mmCIF file of C-alpha atoms and ligand atoms in Angstrom:
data_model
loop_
_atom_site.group_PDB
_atom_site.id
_atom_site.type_symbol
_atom_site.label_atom_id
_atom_site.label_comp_id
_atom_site.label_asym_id
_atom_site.label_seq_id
_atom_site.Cartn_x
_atom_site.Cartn_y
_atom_site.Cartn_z
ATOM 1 C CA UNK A 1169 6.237 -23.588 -16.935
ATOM 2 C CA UNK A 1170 4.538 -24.211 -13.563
ATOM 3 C CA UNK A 1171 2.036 -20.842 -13.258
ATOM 4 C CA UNK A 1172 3.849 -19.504 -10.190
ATOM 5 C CA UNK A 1173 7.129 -19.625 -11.893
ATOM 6 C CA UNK A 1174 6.067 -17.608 -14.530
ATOM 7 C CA UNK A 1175 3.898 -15.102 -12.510
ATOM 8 C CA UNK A 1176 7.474 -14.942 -10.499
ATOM 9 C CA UNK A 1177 9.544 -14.117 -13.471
ATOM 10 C CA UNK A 1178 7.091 -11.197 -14.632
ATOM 11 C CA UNK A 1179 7.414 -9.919 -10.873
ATOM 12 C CA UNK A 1180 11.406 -10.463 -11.017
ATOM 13 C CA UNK A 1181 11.617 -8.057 -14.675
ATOM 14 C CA UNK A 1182 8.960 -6.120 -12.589
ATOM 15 C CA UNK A 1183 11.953 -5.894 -9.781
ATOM 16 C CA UNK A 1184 14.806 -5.071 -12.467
ATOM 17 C CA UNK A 1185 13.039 -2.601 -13.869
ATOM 18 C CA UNK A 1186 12.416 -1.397 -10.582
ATOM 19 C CA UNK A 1187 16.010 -1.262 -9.531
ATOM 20 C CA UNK A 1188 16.912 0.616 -13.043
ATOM 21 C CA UNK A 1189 14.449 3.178 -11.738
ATOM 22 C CA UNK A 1190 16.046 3.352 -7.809
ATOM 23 C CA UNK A 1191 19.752 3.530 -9.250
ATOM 24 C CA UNK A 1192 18.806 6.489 -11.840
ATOM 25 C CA UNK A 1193 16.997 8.385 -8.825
ATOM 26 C CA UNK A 1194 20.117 7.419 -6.861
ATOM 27 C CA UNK A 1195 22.852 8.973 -9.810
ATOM 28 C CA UNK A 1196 20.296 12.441 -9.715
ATOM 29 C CA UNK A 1197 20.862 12.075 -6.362
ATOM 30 C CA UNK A 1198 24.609 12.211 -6.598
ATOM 31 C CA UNK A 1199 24.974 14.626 -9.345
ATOM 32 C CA UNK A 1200 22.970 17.202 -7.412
ATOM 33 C CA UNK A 1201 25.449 16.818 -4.870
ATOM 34 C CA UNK A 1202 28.275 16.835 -7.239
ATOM 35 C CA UNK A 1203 29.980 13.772 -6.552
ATOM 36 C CA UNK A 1204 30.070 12.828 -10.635
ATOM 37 C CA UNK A 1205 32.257 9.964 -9.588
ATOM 38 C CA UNK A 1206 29.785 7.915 -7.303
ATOM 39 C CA UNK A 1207 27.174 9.218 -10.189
ATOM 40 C CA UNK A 1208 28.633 7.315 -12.462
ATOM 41 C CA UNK A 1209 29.193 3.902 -10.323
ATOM 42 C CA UNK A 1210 25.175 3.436 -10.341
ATOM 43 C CA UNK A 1211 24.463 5.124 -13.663
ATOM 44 C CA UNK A 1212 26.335 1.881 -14.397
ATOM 45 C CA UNK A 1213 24.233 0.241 -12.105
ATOM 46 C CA UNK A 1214 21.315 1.212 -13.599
ATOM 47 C CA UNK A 1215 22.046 0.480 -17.283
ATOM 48 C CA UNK A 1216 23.100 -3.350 -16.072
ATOM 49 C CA UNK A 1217 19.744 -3.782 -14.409
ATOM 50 C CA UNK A 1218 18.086 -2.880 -17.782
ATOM 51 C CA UNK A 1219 19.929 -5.782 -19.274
ATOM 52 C CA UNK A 1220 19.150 -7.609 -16.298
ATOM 53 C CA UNK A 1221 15.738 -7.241 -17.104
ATOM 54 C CA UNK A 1222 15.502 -7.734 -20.786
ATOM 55 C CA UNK A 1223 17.640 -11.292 -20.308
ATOM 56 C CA UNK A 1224 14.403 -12.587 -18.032
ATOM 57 C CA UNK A 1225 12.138 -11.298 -20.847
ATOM 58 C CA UNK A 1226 14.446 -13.125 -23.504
ATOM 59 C CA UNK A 1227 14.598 -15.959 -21.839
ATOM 60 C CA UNK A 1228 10.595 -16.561 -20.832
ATOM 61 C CA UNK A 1229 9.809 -15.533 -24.975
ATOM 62 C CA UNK A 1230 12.289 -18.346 -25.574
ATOM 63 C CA UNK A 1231 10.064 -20.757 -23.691
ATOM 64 C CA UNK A 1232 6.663 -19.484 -25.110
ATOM 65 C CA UNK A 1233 5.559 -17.774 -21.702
ATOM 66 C CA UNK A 1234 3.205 -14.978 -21.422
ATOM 67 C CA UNK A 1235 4.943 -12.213 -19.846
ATOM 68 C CA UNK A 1236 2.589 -9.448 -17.981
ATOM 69 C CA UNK A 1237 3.890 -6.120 -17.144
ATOM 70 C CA UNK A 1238 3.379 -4.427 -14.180
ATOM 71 C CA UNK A 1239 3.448 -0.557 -13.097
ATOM 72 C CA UNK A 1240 6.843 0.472 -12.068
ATOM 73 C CA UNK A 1241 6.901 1.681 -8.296
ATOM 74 C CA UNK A 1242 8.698 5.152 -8.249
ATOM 75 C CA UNK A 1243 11.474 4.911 -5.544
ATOM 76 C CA UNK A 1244 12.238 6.508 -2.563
ATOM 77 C CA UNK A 1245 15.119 9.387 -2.989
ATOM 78 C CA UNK A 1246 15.162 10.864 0.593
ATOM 79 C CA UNK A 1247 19.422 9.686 1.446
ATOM 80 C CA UNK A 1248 20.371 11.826 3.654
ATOM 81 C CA UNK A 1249 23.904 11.669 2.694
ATOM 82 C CA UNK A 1250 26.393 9.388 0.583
ATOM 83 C CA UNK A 1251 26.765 6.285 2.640
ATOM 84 C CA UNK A 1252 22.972 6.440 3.450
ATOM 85 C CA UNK A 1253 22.617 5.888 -0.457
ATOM 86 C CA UNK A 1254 24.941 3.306 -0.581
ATOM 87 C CA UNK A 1255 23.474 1.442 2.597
ATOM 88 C CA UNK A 1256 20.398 1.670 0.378
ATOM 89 C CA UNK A 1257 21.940 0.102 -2.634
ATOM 90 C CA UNK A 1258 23.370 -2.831 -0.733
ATOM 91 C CA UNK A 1259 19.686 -3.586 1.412
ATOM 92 C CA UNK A 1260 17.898 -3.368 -2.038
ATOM 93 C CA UNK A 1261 20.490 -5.651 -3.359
ATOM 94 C CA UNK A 1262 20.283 -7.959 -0.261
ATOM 95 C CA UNK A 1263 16.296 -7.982 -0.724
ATOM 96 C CA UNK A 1264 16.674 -8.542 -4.873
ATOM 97 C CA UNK A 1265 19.435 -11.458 -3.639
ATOM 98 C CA UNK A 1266 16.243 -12.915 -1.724
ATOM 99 C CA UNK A 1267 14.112 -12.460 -4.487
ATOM 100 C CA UNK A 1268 16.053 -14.468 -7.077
ATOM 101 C CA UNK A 1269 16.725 -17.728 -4.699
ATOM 102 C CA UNK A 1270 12.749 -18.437 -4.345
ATOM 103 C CA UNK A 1271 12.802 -18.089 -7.473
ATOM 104 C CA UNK A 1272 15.234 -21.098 -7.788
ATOM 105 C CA UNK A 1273 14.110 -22.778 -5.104
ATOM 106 C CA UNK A 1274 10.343 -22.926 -7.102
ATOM 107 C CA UNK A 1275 12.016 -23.973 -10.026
ATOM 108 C CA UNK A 1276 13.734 -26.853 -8.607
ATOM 109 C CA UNK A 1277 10.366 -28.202 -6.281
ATOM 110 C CA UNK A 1278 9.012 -27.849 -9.740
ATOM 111 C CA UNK A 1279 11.201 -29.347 -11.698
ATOM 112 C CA UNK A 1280 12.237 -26.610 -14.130
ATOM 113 C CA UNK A 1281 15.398 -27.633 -14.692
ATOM 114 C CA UNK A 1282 15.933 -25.053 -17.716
ATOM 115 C CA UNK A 1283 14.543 -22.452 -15.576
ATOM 116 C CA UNK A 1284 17.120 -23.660 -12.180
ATOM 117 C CA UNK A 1285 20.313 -22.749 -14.629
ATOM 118 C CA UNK A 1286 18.905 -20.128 -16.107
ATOM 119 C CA UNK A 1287 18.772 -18.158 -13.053
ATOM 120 C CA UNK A 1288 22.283 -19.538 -11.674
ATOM 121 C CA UNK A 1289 23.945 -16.660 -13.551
ATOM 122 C CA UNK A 1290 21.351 -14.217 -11.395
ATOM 123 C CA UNK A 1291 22.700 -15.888 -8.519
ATOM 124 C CA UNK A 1292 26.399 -15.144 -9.055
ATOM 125 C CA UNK A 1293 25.781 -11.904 -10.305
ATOM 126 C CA UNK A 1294 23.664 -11.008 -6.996
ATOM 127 C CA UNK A 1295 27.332 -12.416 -5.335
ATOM 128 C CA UNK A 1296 29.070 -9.838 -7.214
ATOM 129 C CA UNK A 1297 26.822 -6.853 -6.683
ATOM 130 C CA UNK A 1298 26.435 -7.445 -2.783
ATOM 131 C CA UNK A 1299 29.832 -7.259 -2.814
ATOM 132 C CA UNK A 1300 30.848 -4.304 -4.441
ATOM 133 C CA UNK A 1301 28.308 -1.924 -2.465
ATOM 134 C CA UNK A 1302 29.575 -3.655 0.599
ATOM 135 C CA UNK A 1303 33.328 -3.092 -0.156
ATOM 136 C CA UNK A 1304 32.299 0.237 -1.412
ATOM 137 C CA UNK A 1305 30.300 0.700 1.972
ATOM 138 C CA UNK A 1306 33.083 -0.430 4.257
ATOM 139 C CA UNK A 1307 35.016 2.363 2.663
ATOM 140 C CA UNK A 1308 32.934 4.969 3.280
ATOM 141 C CA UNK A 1309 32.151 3.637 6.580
ATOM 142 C CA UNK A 1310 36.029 3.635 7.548
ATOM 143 C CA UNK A 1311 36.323 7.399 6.907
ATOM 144 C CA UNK A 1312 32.808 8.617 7.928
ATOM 145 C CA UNK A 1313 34.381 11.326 10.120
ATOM 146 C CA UNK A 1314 35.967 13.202 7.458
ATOM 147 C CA UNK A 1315 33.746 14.226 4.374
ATOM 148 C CA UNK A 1316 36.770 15.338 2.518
ATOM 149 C CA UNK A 1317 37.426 12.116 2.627
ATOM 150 C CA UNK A 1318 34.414 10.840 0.809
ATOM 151 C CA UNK A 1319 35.249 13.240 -1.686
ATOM 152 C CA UNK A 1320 38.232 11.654 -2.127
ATOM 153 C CA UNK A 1321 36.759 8.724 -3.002
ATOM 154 C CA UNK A 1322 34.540 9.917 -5.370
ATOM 155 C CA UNK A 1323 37.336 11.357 -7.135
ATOM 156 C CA UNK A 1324 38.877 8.384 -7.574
ATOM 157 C CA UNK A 1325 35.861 6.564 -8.527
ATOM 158 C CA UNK A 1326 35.382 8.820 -11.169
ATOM 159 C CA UNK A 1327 38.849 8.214 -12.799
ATOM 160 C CA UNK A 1328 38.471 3.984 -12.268
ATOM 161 C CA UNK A 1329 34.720 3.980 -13.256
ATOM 162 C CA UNK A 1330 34.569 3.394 -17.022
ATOM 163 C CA UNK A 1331 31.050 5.134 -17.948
ATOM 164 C CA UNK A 1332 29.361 2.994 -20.147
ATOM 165 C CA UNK A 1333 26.988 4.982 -22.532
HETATM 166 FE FE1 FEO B 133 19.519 -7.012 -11.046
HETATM 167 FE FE2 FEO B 133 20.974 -5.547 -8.871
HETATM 168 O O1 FEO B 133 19.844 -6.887 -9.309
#
Protein backbone atom coordinates (compact mmCIF):
# COMPACT_ATOMS: atom_id res chain seq x y z
CA UNK A 1 0.00 0.00 0.00
CA UNK A 2 1.15 3.39 -1.35
CA UNK A 3 2.63 5.22 2.14
CA UNK A 4 0.01 7.98 2.07
CA UNK A 5 -2.76 5.54 1.90
CA UNK A 6 -1.77 3.90 4.82
CA UNK A 7 -0.71 7.00 6.89
CA UNK A 8 -4.52 8.02 5.75
CA UNK A 9 -6.14 4.96 7.09
CA UNK A 10 -4.33 5.29 10.62
CA UNK A 11 -5.64 9.05 10.55
CA UNK A 12 -9.28 7.77 9.36
CA UNK A 13 -9.41 4.97 12.73
CA UNK A 14 -7.75 8.10 14.35
CA UNK A 15 -11.17 10.02 13.11
CA UNK A 16 -13.59 7.03 14.22
CA UNK A 17 -12.27 6.84 17.29
CA UNK A 18 -12.58 10.38 17.46
CA UNK A 19 -16.22 10.49 16.60
CA UNK A 20 -16.91 7.51 19.31
CA UNK A 21 -15.44 10.04 21.72
CA UNK A 22 -17.73 13.33 20.33
CA UNK A 23 -21.03 11.11 20.28
CA UNK A 24 -20.39 9.75 24.04
CA UNK A 25 -19.70 13.52 25.16
CA UNK A 26 -22.79 14.30 23.06
CA UNK A 27 -25.23 11.29 24.96
CA UNK A 28 -23.69 12.96 28.62
CA UNK A 29 -24.75 15.84 27.10
CA UNK A 30 -28.30 14.71 26.62
CA UNK A 31 -28.75 12.73 29.68
CA UNK A 32 -27.84 15.72 31.82
CA UNK A 33 -30.57 17.36 30.19
CA UNK A 34 -32.82 14.46 30.45
CA UNK A 35 -33.81 13.83 27.08
CA UNK A 36 -32.91 9.76 27.49
CA UNK A 37 -34.46 9.41 24.09
CA UNK A 38 -32.02 11.59 21.91
CA UNK A 39 -29.33 9.92 24.52
CA UNK A 40 -29.83 6.93 23.21
CA UNK A 41 -29.90 7.85 19.25
CA UNK A 42 -25.96 8.71 19.56
CA UNK A 43 -25.10 6.26 22.32
CA UNK A 44 -25.93 4.23 19.20
CA UNK A 45 -23.94 6.44 17.33
CA UNK A 46 -21.14 6.05 19.24
CA UNK A 47 -20.97 2.24 19.61
CA UNK A 48 -21.24 2.07 15.47
CA UNK A 49 -18.25 4.34 15.14
CA UNK A 50 -16.28 1.86 17.36
CA UNK A 51 -17.03 -0.77 14.81
CA UNK A 52 -16.38 1.69 12.30
CA UNK A 53 -13.08 1.90 13.52
CA UNK A 54 -12.06 -1.60 14.29
CA UNK A 55 -13.29 -2.66 10.44
CA UNK A 56 -10.31 -0.08 9.09
CA UNK A 57 -7.96 -1.78 11.60
CA UNK A 58 -9.21 -5.32 10.34
CA UNK A 59 -8.95 -4.58 7.14
CA UNK A 60 -5.18 -2.81 6.99
CA UNK A 61 -3.93 -6.18 9.42
CA UNK A 62 -5.47 -8.12 6.54
CA UNK A 63 -3.10 -6.47 4.10
CA UNK A 64 0.07 -6.59 6.36
CA UNK A 65 0.07 -2.68 7.06
CA UNK A 66 1.56 -1.07 9.99
CA UNK A 67 -1.07 0.71 11.74
CA UNK A 68 0.13 3.78 14.14
CA UNK A 69 -2.09 5.14 16.73
CA UNK A 70 -2.57 8.48 17.45
CA UNK A 71 -3.80 10.52 20.68
CA UNK A 72 -7.48 10.90 20.69
CA UNK A 73 -8.53 14.72 20.60
CA UNK A 74 -11.11 15.26 23.48
CA UNK A 75 -14.19 17.01 21.88
CA UNK A 76 -15.86 20.02 22.27
CA UNK A 77 -19.24 19.68 24.56
CA UNK A 78 -20.31 23.40 24.78
CA UNK A 79 -24.22 22.80 22.63
CA UNK A 80 -26.06 25.20 23.74
CA UNK A 81 -29.20 23.38 23.26
CA UNK A 82 -30.61 20.17 21.36
CA UNK A 83 -30.57 21.15 17.75
CA UNK A 84 -27.15 22.90 18.33
CA UNK A 85 -25.96 19.20 19.13
CA UNK A 86 -27.50 17.80 16.35
CA UNK A 87 -26.22 20.62 13.86
CA UNK A 88 -22.95 19.39 15.35
CA UNK A 89 -23.47 15.78 14.58
CA UNK A 90 -24.45 16.39 10.98
CA UNK A 91 -21.15 19.10 10.26
CA UNK A 92 -18.87 16.41 11.90
CA UNK A 93 -20.52 13.91 9.72
CA UNK A 94 -20.32 16.21 6.62
CA UNK A 95 -16.44 16.78 7.48
CA UNK A 96 -15.89 12.67 8.22
CA UNK A 97 -18.02 12.34 4.61
CA UNK A 98 -14.97 14.52 3.22
CA UNK A 99 -12.55 12.61 4.92
CA UNK A 100 -13.42 9.17 3.53
CA UNK A 101 -13.68 10.33 -0.39
CA UNK A 102 -9.79 11.46 -0.43
CA UNK A 103 -9.35 8.64 0.88
CA UNK A 104 -10.86 6.92 -2.26
CA UNK A 105 -9.86 9.24 -4.47
CA UNK A 106 -5.88 8.29 -3.29
CA UNK A 107 -6.67 4.87 -3.63
CA UNK A 108 -7.84 4.97 -7.07
CA UNK A 109 -4.73 7.61 -8.46
CA UNK A 110 -2.90 4.83 -6.77
CA UNK A 111 -4.24 2.06 -7.94
CA UNK A 112 -5.47 0.28 -4.80
CA UNK A 113 -8.11 -1.31 -6.15
CA UNK A 114 -8.71 -3.56 -2.88
CA UNK A 115 -8.43 -0.51 -0.89
CA UNK A 116 -11.20 1.67 -3.57
CA UNK A 117 -14.02 -1.16 -2.52
CA UNK A 118 -13.06 -1.47 0.65
CA UNK A 119 -13.99 1.94 1.52
CA UNK A 120 -17.23 1.96 -0.84
CA UNK A 121 -19.19 0.58 2.13
CA UNK A 122 -17.73 3.90 4.18
CA UNK A 123 -19.12 5.78 1.46
CA UNK A 124 -22.72 4.56 1.65
CA UNK A 125 -22.72 4.43 5.18
CA UNK A 126 -21.54 8.28 5.33
CA UNK A 127 -24.98 8.52 2.83
CA UNK A 128 -26.93 7.04 5.51
CA UNK A 129 -25.63 8.90 8.52
CA UNK A 130 -25.83 12.46 6.79
CA UNK A 131 -29.10 11.63 6.35
CA UNK A 132 -30.51 10.67 9.44
CA UNK A 133 -29.05 13.79 11.48
CA UNK A 134 -30.39 15.85 8.66
CA UNK A 135 -33.96 14.36 8.74
CA UNK A 136 -33.58 14.35 12.42
CA UNK A 137 -32.41 18.12 12.13
CA UNK A 138 -35.20 19.24 9.84
CA UNK A 139 -37.44 18.03 12.60
CA UNK A 140 -36.22 19.84 15.20
CA UNK A 141 -35.75 22.74 13.05
CA UNK A 142 -39.62 22.67 12.03
CA UNK A 143 -40.72 23.02 15.68
CA UNK A 144 -37.87 25.18 17.12
CA UNK A 145 -40.44 27.56 18.65
CA UNK A 146 -41.93 25.19 20.96
CA UNK A 147 -39.51 23.16 23.31
CA UNK A 148 -42.32 20.98 24.39
CA UNK A 149 -42.16 20.05 21.24
CA UNK A 150 -38.64 18.76 21.18
CA UNK A 151 -39.58 16.89 24.06
CA UNK A 152 -41.94 15.30 22.19
CA UNK A 153 -39.64 14.06 20.01
CA UNK A 154 -37.40 12.74 22.28
CA UNK A 155 -40.09 10.79 23.68
CA UNK A 156 -40.73 9.19 20.78
CA UNK A 157 -37.24 8.57 19.94
CA UNK A 158 -36.86 6.84 22.97
CA UNK A 159 -39.70 4.30 22.30
CA UNK A 160 -38.39 3.74 18.27
CA UNK A 161 -34.64 3.76 19.26
CA UNK A 162 -33.65 0.14 19.95
CA UNK A 163 -30.57 0.63 22.51
CA UNK A 164 -28.03 -1.57 21.53
CA UNK A 165 -25.83 -2.65 24.58
FE1 LIG B 1 -17.85 6.64 11.10
FE2 LIG B 1 -20.00 8.69 11.50
O1 LIG B 1 -18.51 8.21 10.60
Amino acid sequence: MENTLREGLCEQINKELYSAYLYFAMSIYFIEINMEGFAKVIKNQAKEELSHAKKIYNYMLSRDEKITLKDILSPDNNWINPIDAIQGALNHEKFVTESIEKLFEISKETKDYATEIFLQWFIEEQVEEEAKFRTLLEKMQSIEKCECEIIHIDRNLKLDEEYIE
